[in-house]
XYZ file of C-alpha atoms in Angstrom:
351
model
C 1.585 42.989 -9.086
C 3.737 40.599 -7.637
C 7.067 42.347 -5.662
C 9.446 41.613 -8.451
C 7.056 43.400 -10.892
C 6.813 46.425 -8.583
C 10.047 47.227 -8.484
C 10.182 46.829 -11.828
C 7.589 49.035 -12.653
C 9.150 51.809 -10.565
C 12.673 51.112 -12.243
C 11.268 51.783 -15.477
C 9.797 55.297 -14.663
C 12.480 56.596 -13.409
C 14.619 55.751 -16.312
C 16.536 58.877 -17.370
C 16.772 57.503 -21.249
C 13.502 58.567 -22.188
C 11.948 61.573 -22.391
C 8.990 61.807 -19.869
C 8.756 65.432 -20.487
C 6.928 64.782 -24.183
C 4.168 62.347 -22.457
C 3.392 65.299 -20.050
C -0.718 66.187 -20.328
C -0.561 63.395 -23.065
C -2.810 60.485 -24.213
C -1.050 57.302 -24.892
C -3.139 54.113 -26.525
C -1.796 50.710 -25.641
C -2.998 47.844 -27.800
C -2.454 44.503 -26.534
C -2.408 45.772 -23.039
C -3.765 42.704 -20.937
C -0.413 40.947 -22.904
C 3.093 40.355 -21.135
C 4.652 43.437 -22.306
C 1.345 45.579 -23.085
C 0.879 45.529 -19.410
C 3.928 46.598 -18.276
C 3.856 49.704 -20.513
C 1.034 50.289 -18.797
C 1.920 49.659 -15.649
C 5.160 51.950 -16.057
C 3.735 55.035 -17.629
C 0.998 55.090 -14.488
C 3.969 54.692 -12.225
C 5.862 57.063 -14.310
C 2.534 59.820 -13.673
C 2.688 59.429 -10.163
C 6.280 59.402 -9.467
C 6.883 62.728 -12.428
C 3.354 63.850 -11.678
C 2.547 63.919 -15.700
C -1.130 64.100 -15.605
C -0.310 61.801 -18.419
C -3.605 59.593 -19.811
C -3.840 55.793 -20.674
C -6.137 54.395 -22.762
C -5.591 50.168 -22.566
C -7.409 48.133 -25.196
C -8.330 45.142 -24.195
C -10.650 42.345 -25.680
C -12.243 40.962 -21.942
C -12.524 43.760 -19.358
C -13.118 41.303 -16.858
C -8.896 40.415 -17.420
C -8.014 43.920 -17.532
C -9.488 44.455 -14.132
C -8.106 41.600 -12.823
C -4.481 42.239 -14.232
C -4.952 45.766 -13.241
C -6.175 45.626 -10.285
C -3.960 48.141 -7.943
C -5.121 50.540 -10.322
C -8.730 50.233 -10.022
C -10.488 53.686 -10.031
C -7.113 55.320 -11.430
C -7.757 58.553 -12.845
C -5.582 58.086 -15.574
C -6.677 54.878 -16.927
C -9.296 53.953 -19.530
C -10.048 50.572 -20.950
C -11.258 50.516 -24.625
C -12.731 47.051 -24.998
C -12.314 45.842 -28.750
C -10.883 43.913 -31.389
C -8.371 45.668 -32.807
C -9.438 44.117 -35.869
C -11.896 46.119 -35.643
C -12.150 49.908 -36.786
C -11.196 52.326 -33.671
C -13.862 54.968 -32.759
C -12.633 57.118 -29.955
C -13.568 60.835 -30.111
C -11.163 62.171 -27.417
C -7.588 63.272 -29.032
C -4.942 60.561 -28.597
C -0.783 61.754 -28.729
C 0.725 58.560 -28.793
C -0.222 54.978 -30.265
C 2.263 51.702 -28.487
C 0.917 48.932 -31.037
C 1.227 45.312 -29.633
C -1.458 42.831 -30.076
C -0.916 40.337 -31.920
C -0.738 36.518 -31.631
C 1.750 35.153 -29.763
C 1.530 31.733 -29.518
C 3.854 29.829 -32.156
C 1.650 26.895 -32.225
C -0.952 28.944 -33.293
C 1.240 30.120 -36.137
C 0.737 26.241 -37.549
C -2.514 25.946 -36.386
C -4.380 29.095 -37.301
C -2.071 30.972 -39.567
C -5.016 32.759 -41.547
C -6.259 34.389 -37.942
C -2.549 35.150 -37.602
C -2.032 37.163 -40.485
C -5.154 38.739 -40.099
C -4.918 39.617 -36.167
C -1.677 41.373 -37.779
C -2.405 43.162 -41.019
C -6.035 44.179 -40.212
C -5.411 45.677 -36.907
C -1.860 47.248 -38.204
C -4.226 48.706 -40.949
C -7.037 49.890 -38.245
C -4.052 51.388 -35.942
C -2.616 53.209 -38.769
C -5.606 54.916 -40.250
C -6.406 56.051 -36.479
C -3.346 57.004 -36.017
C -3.474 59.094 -39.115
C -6.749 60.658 -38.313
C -5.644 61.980 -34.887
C -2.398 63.251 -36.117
C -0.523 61.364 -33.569
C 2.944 62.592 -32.176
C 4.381 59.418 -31.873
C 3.667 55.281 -32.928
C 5.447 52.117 -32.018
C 4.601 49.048 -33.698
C 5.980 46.279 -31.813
C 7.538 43.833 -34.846
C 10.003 40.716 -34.033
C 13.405 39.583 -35.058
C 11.893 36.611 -37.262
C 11.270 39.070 -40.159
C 14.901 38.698 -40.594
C 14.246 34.621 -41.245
C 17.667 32.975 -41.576
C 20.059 35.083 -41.895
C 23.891 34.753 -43.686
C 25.430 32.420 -41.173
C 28.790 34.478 -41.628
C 27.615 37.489 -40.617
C 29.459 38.152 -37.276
C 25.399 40.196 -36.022
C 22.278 41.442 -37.882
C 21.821 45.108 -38.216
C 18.162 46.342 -39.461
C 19.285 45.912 -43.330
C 20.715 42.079 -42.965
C 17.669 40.276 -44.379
C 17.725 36.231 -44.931
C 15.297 33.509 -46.650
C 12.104 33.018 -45.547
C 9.815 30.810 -46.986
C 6.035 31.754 -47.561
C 4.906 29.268 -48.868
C 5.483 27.423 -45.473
C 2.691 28.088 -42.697
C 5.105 28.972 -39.830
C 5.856 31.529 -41.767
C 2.214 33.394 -41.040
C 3.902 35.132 -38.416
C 6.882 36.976 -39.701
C 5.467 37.400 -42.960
C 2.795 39.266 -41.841
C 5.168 41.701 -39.801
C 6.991 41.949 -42.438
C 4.306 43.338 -44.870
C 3.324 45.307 -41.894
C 6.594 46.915 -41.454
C 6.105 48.050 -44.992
C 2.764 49.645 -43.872
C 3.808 51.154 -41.477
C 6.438 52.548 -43.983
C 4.559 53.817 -46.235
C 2.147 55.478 -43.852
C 4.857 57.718 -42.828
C 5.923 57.809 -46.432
C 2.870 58.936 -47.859
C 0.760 60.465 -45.052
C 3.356 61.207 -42.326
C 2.107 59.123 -39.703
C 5.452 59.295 -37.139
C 5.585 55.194 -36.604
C 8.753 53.092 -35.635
C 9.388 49.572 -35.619
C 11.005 48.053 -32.882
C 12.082 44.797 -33.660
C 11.654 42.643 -30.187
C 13.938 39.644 -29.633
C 12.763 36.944 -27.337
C 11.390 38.923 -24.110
C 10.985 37.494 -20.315
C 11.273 38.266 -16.594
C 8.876 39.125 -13.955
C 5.364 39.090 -15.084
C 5.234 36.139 -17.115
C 2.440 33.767 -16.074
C 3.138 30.456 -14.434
C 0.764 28.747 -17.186
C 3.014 30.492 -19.917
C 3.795 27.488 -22.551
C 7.005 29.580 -23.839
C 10.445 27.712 -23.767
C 11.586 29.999 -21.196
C 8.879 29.634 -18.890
C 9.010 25.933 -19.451
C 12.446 25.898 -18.102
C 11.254 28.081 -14.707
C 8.540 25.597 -14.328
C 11.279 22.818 -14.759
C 13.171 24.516 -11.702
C 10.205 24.880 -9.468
C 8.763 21.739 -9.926
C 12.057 19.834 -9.681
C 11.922 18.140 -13.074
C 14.323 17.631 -15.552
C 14.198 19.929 -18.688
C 13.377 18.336 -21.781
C 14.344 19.512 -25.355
C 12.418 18.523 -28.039
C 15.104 19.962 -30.728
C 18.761 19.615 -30.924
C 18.649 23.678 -29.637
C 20.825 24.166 -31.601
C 18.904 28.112 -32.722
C 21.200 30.972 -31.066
C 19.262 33.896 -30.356
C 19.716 37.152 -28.226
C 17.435 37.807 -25.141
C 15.885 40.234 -24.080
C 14.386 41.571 -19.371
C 10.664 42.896 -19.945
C 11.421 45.926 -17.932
C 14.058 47.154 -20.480
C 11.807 45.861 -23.448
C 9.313 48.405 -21.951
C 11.721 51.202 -21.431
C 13.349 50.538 -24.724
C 9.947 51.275 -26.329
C 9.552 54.197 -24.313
C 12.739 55.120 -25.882
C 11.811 54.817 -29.436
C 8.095 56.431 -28.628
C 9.702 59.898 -27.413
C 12.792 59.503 -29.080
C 12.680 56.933 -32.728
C 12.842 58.361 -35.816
C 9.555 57.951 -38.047
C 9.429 55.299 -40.442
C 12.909 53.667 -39.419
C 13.087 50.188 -37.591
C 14.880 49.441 -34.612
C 16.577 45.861 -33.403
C 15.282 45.799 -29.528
C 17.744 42.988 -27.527
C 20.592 42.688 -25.134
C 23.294 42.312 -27.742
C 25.733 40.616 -24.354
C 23.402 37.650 -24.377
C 23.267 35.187 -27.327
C 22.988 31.909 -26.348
C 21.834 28.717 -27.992
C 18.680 27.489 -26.518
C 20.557 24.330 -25.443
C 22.949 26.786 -24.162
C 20.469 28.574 -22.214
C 18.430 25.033 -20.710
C 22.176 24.209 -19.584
C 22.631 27.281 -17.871
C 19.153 27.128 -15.752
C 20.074 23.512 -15.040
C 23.378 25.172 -13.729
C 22.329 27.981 -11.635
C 19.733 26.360 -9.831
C 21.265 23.282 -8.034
C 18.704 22.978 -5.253
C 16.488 21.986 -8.060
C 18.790 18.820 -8.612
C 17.709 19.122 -12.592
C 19.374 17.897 -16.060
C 19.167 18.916 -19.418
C 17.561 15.458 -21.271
C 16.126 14.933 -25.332
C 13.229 13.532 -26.456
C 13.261 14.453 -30.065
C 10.069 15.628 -31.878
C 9.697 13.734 -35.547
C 8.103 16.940 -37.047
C 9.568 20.423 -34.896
C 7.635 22.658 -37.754
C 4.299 20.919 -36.330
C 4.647 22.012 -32.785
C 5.245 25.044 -34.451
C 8.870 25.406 -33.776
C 11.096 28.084 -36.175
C 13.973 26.510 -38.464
C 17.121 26.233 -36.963
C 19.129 29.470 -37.191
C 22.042 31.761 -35.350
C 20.836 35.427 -35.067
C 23.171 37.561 -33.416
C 21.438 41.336 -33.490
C 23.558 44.565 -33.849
C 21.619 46.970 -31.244
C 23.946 50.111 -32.182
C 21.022 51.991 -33.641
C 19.181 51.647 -30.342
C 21.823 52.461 -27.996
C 22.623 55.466 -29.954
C 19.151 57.149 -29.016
C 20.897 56.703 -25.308
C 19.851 52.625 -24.062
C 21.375 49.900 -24.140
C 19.779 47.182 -22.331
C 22.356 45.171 -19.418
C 20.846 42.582 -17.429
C 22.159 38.950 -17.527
C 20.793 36.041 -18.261
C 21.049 34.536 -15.080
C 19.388 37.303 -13.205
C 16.724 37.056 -15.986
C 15.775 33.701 -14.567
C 15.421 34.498 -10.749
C 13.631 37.447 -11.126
C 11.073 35.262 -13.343
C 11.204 32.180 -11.078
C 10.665 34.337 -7.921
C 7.476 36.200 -9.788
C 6.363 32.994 -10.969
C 6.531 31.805 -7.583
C 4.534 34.058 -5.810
C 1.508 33.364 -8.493
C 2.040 29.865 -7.972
């Protein structure tokens, strides 16, 4: 861990908003744990063990245990620490008792959604399924499927925010649309698990998520623009940016999960974002440009002919209502700005 990421780490488990007490002597399974927020929920809940003394058990799944080790590596020969190495597309056979399931792998990368939607649904739905019926089987305590904001598609324009019920059009017959459509079925899932069998899952439905720990080589917009800063080079758009989205620090995406793992409410969803920041993407490229003038950078266009082919979303304005969230005791605070030079100053200790 870079010494950003520390501190981050150590910030998160000794947040008072959730409730370590009902991880105490536990087992918690983290899927997508080698992944920018997987690791950090693991990274917390072993700081959280040593700093609460917990006795608390983590069981990663990973698919290459040679990148676990290497991601984890301060934690090599840590007691409380497991790697599982599998597909979660695969069925889960782990005979120990498990408490708590954090859900996150998936694919990530939008360009995939274009390129490989059929693996993208399937990454989704199959392991959703797998986690589910494993969950059900060990009579977990707790789930957390980690969902995203583009279930919501594009939403009424008028509507001043989104709350969890403010659903807009989404078209499936389009292949970007892979991605959320598959979370969306999966929210139903996960829905009618707790419906029917009483499998205790939330949704939390992550907004746009960066800060320390995000790899130099990280193609995301965001990390694009960090690159842009170190490397002294202009940022180029390849939209109008004209999509206005909320954002979201990966420490309080981790402790907001922690949140609804201890504290959600079993088959309800959950918008997960900084509701203060909601910015335009051109907005946000502005503001980098801005608050970094050492980098002597400026916000330029190159147009793309076909944005759905790079596998860009359609333009939209999503403003999230985060009430829900907040009123299980979190509300996530820090800005934008601060965002960005706790990145850039992770990134540049990797680089």
């Amino acid at each position: 861990m870079d010494r950003i990421m520390r501190e981050d780490m150590e910030l998160a488990a000794a947040s008072p908003a959730v409730e370590w007490e009902k991880l105490a002597g536990r087992t918690v399974l983290v899927t997508g744990a080698t992944g920018l927020i997987g690791r950090q929920l693991v990274l917390a809940l072993l700081h959280a063990d040593r700093l609460r003394g917990l006795s608390l058990r983590v069981l990663a799944v990973v698919r290459s245990r040679e990148k676990a080790e290497r991601l984890f590596a301060e934690l090599a020969g840590a007691p409380g620490l497991q790697y599982v190495v599998q597909d979660v597309q695969e069925p889960l056979h782990i005979a120990e008792p498990v408490d708590y399931i954090v859900h996150g792998a998936s694919v990530t990368d939008s360009k995939a959604f274009v390129e490989q939607p059929v693996e993208t649904i399937w990454t989704v739905l199959a392991g959703s399924r797998n986690l589910l019926e494993f969950a059900r089987e060990k009579q977990v305590r707790g789930m957390v499927f980690l969902s995203t904001m583009e279930v919501y598609g594009t939403p009424d324009p008028s509507l001043p925010c989104v709350t969890e019920k403010d659903f807009g059009y989404l078209n499936p017959s389009e292949v970007r649309s892979s991605y959320p459509e598959a979370k969306r079925l999966t929210e139903c899932l996960c829905a009618s698990y707790a419906k029917e069998y009483g499998v205790p899952v939330t949704v939390a439905r992550l907004t746009q998520t960066f800060g320390a720990g995000v790899s130099y080589s990280d193609n995301r917009v965001f990390a694009q623009f960090a690159r842009c800063v170190m490397e002294k080079k202009d940022i180029v758009l390849r939209t109008e940016g004209t999509t206005v989205r909320n954002y979201l620090y990966t420490r309080e995406a981790v402790v907001s999960l922690l949140v609804l793992l201890t504290k959600g409410a079993p088959g309800e969803a959950y918008n997960v974002a900084n509701s203060d920041i909601s910015v335009s993407i051109r907005e946000m490229a502005e503001l980098v440009a801005a608050s970094f003038p050492e980098a002597g950078i400026r916000v330029t266009f190159d147009l793309a002919a076909d944005a759905g082919a790079l596998g860009y979303a359609p333009p939209f304005v999503m403003r999230l209502n985060t009430d829900k969230l907040a009123a299980l005791g979190y509300r996530p605070e820090m800005g934008l700005r601060e965002m960005y030079e706790r990145m850039i100053a992770g990134m540049s200790e990797e680089a």
